[in-house]
Tab-separated table of C-alpha atoms in Angstrom:
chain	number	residue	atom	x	y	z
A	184	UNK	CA	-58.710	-66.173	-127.935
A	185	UNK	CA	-55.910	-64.048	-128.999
A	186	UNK	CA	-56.764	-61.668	-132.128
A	187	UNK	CA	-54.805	-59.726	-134.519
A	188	UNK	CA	-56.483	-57.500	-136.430
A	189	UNK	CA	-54.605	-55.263	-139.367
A	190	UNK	CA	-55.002	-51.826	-138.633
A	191	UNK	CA	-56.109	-52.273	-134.722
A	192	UNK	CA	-52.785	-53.300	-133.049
A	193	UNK	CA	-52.409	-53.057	-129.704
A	194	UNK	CA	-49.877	-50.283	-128.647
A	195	UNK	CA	-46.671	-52.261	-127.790
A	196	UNK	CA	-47.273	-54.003	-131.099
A	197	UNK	CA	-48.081	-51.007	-132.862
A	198	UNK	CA	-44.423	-49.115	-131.003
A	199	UNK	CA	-42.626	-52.461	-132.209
A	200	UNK	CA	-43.825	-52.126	-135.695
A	201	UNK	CA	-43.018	-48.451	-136.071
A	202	UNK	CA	-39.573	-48.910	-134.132
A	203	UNK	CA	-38.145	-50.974	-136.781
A	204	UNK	CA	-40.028	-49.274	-139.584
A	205	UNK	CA	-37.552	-46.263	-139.027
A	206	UNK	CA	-34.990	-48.561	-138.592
A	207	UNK	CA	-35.660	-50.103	-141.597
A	208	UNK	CA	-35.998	-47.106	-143.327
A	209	UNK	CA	-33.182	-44.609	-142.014
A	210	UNK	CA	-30.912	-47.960	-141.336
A	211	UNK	CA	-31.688	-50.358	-143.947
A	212	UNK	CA	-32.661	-48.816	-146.995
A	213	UNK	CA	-29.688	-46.479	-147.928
A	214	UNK	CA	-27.524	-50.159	-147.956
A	215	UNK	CA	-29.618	-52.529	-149.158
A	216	UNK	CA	-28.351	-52.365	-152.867
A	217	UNK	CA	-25.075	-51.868	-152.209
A	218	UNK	CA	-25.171	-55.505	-149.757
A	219	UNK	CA	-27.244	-57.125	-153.101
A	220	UNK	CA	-24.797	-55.902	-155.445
A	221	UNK	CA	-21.668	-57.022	-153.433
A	222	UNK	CA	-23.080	-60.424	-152.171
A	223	UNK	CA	-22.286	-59.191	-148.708
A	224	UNK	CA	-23.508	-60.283	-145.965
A	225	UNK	CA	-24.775	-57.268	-143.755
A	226	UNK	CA	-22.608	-57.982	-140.224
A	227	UNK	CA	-23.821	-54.173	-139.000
A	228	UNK	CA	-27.085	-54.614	-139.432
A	229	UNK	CA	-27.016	-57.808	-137.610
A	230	UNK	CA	-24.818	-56.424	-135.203
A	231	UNK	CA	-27.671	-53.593	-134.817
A	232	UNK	CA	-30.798	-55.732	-134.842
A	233	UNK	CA	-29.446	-57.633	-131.866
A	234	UNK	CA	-29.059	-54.368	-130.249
A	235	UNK	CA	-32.748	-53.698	-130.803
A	236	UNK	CA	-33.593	-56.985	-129.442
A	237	UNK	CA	-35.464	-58.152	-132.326
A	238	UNK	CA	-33.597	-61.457	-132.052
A	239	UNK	CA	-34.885	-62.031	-128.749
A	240	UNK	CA	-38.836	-61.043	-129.316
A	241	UNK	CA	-40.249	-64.196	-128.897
A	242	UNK	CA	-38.260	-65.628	-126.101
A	243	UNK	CA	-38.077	-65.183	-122.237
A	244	UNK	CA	-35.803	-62.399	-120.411
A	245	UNK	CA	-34.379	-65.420	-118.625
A	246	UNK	CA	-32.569	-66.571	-121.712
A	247	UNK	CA	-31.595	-62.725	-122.735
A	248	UNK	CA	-35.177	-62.672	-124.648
A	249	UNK	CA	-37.125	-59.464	-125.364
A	250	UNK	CA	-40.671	-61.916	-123.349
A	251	UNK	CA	-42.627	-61.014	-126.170
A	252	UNK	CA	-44.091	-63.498	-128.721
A	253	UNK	CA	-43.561	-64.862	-132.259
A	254	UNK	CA	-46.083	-62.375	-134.086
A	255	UNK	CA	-43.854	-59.543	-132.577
A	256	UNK	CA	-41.410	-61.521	-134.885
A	257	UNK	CA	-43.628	-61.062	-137.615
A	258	UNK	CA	-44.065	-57.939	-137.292
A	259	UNK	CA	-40.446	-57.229	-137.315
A	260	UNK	CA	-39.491	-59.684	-140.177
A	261	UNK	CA	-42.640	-58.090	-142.343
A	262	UNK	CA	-41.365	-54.562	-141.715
A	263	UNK	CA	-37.363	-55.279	-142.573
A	264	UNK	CA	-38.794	-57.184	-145.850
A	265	UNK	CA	-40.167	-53.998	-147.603
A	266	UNK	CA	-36.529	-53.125	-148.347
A	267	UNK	CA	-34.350	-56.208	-147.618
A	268	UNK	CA	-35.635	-59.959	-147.812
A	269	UNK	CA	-31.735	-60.903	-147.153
A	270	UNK	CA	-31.793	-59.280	-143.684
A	271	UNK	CA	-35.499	-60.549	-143.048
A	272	UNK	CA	-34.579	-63.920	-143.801
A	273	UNK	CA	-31.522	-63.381	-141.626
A	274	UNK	CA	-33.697	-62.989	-139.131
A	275	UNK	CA	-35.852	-65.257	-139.762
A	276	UNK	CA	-33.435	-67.911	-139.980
A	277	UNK	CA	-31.662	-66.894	-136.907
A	278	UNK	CA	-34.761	-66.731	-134.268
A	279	UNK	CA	-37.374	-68.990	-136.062
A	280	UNK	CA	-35.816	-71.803	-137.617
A	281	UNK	CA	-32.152	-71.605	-134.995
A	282	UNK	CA	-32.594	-70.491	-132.061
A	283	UNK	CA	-36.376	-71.949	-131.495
A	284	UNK	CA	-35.386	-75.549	-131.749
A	285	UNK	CA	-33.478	-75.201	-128.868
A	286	UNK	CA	-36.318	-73.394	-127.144
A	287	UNK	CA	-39.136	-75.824	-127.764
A	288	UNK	CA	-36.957	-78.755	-127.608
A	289	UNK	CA	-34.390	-78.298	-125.457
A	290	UNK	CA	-33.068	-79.460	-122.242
A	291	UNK	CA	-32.341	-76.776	-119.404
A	292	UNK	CA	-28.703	-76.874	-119.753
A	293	UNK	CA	-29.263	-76.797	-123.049
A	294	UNK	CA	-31.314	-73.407	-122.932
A	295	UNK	CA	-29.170	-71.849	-120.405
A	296	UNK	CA	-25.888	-73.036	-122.551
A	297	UNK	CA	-26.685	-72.037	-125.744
A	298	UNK	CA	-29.534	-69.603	-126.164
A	299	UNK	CA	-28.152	-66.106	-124.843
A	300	UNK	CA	-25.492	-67.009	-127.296
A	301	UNK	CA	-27.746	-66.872	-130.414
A	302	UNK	CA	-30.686	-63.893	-129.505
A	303	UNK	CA	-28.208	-61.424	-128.979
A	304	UNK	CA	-27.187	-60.430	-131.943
A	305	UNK	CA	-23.685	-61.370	-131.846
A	306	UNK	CA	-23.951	-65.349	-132.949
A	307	UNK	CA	-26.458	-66.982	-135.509
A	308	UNK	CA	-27.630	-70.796	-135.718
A	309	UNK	CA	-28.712	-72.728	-138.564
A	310	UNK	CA	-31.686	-75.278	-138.961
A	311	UNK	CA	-29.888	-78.621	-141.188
A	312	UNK	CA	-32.942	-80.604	-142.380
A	313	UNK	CA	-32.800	-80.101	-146.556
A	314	UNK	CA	-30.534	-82.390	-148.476
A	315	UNK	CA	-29.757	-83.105	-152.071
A	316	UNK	CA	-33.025	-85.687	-152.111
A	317	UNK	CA	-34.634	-84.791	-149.032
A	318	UNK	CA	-36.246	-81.876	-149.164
A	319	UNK	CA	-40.416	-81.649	-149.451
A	320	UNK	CA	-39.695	-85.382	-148.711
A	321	UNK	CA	-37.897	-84.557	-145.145
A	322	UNK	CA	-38.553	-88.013	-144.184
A	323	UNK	CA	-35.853	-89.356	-147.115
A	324	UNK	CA	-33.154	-87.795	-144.420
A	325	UNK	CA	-29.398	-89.806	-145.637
A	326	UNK	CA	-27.592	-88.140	-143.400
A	327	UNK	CA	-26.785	-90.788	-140.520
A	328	UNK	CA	-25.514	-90.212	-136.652
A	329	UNK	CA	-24.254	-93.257	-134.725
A	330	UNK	CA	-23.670	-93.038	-130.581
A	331	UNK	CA	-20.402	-94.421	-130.005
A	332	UNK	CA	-18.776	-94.490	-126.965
A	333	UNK	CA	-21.027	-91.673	-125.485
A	334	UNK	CA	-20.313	-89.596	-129.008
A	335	UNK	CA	-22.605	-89.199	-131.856
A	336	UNK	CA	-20.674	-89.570	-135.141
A	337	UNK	CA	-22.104	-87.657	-137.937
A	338	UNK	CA	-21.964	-88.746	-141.653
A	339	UNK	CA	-23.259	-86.997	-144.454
A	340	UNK	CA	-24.628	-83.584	-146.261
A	341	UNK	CA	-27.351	-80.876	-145.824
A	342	UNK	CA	-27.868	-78.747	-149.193
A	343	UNK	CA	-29.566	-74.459	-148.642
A	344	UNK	CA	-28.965	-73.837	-145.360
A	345	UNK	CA	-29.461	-70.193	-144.236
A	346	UNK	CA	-27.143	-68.557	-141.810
A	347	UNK	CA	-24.875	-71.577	-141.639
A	348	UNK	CA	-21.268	-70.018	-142.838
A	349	UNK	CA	-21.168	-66.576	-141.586
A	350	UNK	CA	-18.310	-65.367	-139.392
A	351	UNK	CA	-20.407	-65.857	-136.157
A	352	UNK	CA	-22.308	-68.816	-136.893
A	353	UNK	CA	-22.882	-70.991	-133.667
A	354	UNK	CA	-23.950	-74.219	-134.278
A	355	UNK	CA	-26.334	-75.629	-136.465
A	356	UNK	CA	-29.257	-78.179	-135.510
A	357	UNK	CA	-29.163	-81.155	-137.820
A	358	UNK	CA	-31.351	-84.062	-138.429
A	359	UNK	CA	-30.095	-87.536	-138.764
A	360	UNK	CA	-30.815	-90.945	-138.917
A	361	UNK	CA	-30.116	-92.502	-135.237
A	362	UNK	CA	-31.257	-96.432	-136.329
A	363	UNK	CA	-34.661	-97.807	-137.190
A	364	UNK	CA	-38.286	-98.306	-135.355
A	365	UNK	CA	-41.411	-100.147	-136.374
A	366	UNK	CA	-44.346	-98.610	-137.855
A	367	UNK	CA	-47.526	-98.950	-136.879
A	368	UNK	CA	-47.737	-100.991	-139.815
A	369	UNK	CA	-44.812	-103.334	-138.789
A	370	UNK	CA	-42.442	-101.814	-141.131
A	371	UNK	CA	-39.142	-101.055	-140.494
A	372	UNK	CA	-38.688	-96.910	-141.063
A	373	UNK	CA	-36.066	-94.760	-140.066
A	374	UNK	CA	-35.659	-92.928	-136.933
A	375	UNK	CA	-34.642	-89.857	-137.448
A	376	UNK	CA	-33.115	-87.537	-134.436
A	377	UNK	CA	-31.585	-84.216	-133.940
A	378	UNK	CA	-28.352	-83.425	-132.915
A	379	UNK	CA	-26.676	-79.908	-132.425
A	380	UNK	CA	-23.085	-79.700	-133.812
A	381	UNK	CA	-21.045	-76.403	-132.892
A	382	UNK	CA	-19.332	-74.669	-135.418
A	383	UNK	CA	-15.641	-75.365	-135.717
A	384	UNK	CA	-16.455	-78.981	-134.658
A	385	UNK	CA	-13.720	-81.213	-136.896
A	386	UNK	CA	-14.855	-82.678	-139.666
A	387	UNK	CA	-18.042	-79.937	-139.799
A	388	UNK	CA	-17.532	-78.280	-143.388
A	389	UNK	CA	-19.735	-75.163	-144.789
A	390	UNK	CA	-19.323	-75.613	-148.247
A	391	UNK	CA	-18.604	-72.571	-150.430
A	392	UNK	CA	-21.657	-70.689	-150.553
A	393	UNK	CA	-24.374	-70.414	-153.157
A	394	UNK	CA	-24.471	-68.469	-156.108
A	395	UNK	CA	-27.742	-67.478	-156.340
A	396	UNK	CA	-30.337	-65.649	-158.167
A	397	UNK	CA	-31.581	-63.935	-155.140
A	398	UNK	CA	-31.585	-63.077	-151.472
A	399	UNK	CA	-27.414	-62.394	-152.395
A	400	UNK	CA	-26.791	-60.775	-148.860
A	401	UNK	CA	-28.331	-63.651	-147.213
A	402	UNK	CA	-25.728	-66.372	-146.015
A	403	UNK	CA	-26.472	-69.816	-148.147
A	404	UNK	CA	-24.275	-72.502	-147.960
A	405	UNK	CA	-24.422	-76.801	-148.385
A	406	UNK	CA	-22.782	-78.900	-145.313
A	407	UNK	CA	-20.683	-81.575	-145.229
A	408	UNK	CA	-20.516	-83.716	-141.992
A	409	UNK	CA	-17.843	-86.054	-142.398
A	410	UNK	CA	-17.249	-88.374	-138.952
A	411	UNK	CA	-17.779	-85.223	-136.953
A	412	UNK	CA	-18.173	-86.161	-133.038
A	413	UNK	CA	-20.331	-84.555	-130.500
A	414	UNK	CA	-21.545	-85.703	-127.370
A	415	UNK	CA	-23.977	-87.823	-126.730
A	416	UNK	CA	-25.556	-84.624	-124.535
A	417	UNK	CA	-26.615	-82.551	-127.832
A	418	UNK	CA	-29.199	-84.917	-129.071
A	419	UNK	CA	-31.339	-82.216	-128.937
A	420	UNK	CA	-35.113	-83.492	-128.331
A	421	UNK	CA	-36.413	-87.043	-127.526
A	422	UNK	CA	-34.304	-89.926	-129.861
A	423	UNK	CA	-36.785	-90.561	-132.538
A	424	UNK	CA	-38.371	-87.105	-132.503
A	425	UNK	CA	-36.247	-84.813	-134.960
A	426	UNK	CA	-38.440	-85.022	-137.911
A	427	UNK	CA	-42.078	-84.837	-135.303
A	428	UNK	CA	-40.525	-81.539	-133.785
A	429	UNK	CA	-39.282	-79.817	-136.939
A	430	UNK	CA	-42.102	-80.216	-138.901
A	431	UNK	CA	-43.523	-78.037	-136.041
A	432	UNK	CA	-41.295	-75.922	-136.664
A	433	UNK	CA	-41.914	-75.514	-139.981
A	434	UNK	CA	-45.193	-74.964	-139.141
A	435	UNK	CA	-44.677	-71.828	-136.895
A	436	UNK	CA	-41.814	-70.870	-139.654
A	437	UNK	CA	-44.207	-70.611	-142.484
A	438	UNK	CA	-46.066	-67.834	-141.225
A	439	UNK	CA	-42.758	-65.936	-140.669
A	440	UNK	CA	-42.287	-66.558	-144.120
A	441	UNK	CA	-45.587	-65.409	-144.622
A	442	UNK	CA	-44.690	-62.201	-143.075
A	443	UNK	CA	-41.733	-62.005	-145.040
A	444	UNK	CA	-43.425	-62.097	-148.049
A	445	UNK	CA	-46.237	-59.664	-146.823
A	446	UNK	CA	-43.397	-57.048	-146.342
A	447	UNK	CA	-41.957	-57.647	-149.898
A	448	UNK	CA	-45.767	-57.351	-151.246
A	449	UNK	CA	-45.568	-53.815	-149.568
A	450	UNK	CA	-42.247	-52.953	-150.395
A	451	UNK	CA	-43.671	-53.128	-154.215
A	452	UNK	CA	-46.867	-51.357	-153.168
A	453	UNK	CA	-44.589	-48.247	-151.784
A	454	UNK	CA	-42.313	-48.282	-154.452
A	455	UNK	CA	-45.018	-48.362	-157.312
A	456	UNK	CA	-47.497	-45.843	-155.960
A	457	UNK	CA	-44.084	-43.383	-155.346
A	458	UNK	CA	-42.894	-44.220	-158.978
A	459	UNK	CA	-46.849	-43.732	-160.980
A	460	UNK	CA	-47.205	-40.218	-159.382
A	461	UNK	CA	-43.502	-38.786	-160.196
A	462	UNK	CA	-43.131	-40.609	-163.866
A	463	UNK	CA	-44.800	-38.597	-166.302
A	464	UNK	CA	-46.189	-39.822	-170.005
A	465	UNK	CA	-48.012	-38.254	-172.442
A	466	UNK	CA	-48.439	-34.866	-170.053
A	467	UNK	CA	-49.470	-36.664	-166.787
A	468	UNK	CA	-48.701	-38.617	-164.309
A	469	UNK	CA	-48.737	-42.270	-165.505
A	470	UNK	CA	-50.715	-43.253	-161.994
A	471	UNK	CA	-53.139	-40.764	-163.680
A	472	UNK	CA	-54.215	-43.616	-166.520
A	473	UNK	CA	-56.400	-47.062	-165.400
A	474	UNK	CA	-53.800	-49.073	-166.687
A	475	UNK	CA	-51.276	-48.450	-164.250
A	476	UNK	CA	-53.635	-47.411	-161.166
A	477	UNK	CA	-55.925	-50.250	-161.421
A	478	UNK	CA	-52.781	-52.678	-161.592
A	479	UNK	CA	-51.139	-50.976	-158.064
A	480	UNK	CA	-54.742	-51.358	-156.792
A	481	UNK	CA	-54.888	-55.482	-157.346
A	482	UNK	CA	-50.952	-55.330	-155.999
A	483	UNK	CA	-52.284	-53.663	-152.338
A	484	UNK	CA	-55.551	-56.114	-152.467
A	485	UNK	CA	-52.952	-58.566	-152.350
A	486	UNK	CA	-51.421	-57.275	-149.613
A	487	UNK	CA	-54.065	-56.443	-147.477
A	488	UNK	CA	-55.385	-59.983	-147.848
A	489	UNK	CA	-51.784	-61.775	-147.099
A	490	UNK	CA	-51.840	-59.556	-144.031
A	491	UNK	CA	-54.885	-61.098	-142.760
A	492	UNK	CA	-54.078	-64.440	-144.115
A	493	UNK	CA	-51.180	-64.655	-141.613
A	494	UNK	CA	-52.436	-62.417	-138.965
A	495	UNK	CA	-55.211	-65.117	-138.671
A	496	UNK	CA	-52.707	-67.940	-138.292
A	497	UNK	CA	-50.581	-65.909	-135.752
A	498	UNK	CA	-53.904	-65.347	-133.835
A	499	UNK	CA	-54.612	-69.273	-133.283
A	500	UNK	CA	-50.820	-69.866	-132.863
A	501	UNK	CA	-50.783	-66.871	-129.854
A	502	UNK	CA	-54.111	-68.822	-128.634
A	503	UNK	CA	-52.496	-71.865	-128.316
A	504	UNK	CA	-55.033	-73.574	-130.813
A	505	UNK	CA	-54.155	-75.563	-133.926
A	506	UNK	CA	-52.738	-73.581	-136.826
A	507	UNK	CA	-51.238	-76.243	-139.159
A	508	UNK	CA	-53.894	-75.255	-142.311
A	509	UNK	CA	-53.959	-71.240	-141.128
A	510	UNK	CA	-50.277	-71.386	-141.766
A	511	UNK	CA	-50.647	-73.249	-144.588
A	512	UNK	CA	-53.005	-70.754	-146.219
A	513	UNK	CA	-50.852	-67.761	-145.215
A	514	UNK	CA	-47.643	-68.983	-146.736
A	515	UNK	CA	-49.243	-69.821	-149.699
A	516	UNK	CA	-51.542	-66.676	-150.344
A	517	UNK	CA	-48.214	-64.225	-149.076
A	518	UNK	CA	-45.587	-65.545	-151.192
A	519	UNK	CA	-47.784	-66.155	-154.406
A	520	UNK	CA	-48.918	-62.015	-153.595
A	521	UNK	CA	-45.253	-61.288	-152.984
A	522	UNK	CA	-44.314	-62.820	-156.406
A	523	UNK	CA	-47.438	-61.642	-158.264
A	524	UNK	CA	-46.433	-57.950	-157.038
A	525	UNK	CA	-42.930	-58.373	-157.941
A	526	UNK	CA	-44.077	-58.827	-161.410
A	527	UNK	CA	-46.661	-56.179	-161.605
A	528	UNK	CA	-44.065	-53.700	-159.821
A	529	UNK	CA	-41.424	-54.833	-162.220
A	530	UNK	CA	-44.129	-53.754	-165.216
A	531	UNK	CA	-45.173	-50.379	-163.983
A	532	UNK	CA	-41.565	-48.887	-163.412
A	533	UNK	CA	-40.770	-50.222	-166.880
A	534	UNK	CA	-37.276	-50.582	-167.550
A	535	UNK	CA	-35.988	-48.399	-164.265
A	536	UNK	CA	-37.372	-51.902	-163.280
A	537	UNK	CA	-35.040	-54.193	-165.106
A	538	UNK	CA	-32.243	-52.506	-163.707
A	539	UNK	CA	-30.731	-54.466	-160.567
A	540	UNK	CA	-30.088	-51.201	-158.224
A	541	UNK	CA	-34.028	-50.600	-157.832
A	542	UNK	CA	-36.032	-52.207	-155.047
A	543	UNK	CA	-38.361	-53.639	-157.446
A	544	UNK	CA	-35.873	-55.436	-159.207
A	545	UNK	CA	-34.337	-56.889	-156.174
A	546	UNK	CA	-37.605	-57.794	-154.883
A	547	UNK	CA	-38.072	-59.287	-158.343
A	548	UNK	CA	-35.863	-61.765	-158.008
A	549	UNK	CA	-35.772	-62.408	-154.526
A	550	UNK	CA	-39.772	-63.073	-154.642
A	551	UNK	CA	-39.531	-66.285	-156.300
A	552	UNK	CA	-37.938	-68.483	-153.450
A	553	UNK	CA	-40.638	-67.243	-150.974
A	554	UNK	CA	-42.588	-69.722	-152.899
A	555	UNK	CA	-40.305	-72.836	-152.322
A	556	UNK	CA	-38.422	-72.240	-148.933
A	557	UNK	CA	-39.900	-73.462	-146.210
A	558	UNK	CA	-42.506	-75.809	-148.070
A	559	UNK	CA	-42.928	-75.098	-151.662
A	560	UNK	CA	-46.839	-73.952	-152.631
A	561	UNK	CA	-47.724	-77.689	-153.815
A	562	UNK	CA	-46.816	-78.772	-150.038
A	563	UNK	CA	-48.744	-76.316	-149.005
A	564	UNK	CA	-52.149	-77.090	-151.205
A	565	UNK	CA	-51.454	-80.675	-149.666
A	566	UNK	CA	-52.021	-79.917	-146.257
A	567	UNK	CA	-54.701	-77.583	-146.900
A	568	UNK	CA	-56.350	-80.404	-148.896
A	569	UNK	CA	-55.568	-83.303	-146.029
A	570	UNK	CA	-56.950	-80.628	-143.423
A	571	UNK	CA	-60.456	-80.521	-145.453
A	572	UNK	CA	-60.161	-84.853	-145.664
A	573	UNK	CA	-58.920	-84.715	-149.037
């Protein structure tokens, strides 16, 4: 079995990491406020990331891929988030929740057609499952595609969907009702499939995007799908498997997220321990008084413990074992530290921290949504508890 351990990498894991550390640091800090400020989403970056390869870790050099794995991912995405969720979840977005569905599920045309276009750096693809009343409840899908004449015809609307309006978006994967199949319990229920529309495709509308509390350099925007036609060749997946194969995806997605979130947990770490020994108060340092040092102190428990959360998961992912509750756990335990640290960051650089040009403040407000996206913490607690026969 496959372990990660924090602290005991293996060298081209440990070369990875510190790779886009610097990046992150010489590339990606001096920016990041400016991009959150503006709303802007960060092109260069992207542009420079794909250049690095990092949106190819996980998949094979046949496709253009970097033939690593997905905790290589994590690794990246953890070390970007210290100083920019937006670009993390860019990447996240892009590799784990775009270009992946076509990887798992795809045909070989498919693969060959589409992939090299999406893990270079230069295009992005979007994941369409949330809607206005589907979204812990992915099975409620409304959105409907019907095959006609070799064509699927699309109706309907996808609401938060990451990386789906930006000037080189690709395509985005969408799931849809295809018709109906009996339940085991001889109920009707919907069958729900995927189908992969290219951007551009008539009648395919990003709506304007998001105005949001957070993650503003992040590309957010609903869909509309409004009789678009595709061919009947980009069902992506078996007919009746959309939902099946992206709550797998979720599943592998949460512990990027996880990794996200362990990088913002950092980020607050860094920035705090920096902050208590230059701020002076009363004649010392203010890391010099419990107060303030014993707070940082619970802030990297946190982190140490979200690390291992989701280095655990990634372990019996790598293994090829089942991970559903491991990723559960680390999603849960990483956001709620990311948040929790956040807060406590927020607190200890007083009001420096309330104003929205410091990292803490940005991370203050980005935190929160770590705790919803991707399956909010109660949908997490619910497949912990089903996992223990609860």
């Amino acid at each position: 079995m496959t372990v990660f351990v924090p602290g005991m990498l293996p060298e081209e894991y440990e070369t990875l990491r510190r790779t886009v550390a610097t990046f992150t640091d010489g590339e990606v800090a001096p920016v990041s406020a400016q991009l959150d400020a503006k709303h802007e989403f960060p092109y260069a970056l992207v542009e420079q990331m794909g250049d690095m390869g990092l949106f190819g870790l996980p998949f094979p050099e046949e496709y253009g891929g970097m033939g690593g794995d997905y905790f290589a991912l994590c690794l990246a995405l953890e070390e970007i988030a210290r100083e920019n969720q937006s670009l993390a979840m860019t990447l996240e977005a892009g590799v784990s929740l775009g270009a992946m569905p076509i990887f798992r599920f795809g045909t070989d045309a498919q693969k060959q057609e589409l992939l090299p276009h999406v893990i270079d750096g230069r295009g992005l693809a979007a994941f369409g499952l949330t809607e206005a009343e589907a979204g812990s409840d992915a099975g409620g899908t409304k959105t409907k595609a019907v095959l006609e004449n070799g064509e699927w015809v699309v109706n309907g609307s996808k609401s938060f969907i990451t990386n789906s309006g930006t000037d080189i978006t690709k395509f985005v994967t969408a799931t849809a009702v295809t018709g109906t199949r009996t339940g085991s319990d001889g109920s009707r229920k919907p069958e729900i499939s995927t189908i992969i529309v290219p951007n551009g495709t008539p009648g395919f509308t990003p709506e304007p995007a998001y105005d949001k509390v957070g993650w503003n350099s992040s590309d957010t925007h609903p869909l509309t799908f409004d009789g678009v036609r595709v061919p009947e060749a980009n069902l992506l997946g078996e007919r009746g498997r959309g939902y099946a194969n992206f709550l797998r995806i979720l599943d592998e997605g949460r512990i990027a997220i996880a990794a996200v979130s362990v990088g913002a947990a950092q980020g607050c770490v860094d920035a705090s321990v920096q902050y208590a020994k230059e701020r002076t108060a009363f004649g010392k340092p203010i890391g010099d008084y419990q107060g303030i040092s014993f707070k940082i102190a619970r802030m990297e428990a946190r982190v140490q413990s979200a690390r291992a959360a989701y280095y655990a998961a990634a372990s019996k992912m790598e293994s090829g074992l089942p991970f559903k509750k491991e990723a559960a756990i680390a999603k849960m335990v990483a956001s709620e530290a990311a948040m929790d640290n956040a807060r406590d960051a927020t607190q200890v650089h007083g009001g420096y921290g309330f104003m929205n040009e410091s990292l803490v403040a940005r991370h203050y407000r980005d935190s929160k949504i770590l705790e919803i996206g991707e399956g909010t913490t109660e949908v997490q607690l619910m497949l912990i508890a089903r996992d223990l026969g609860l």
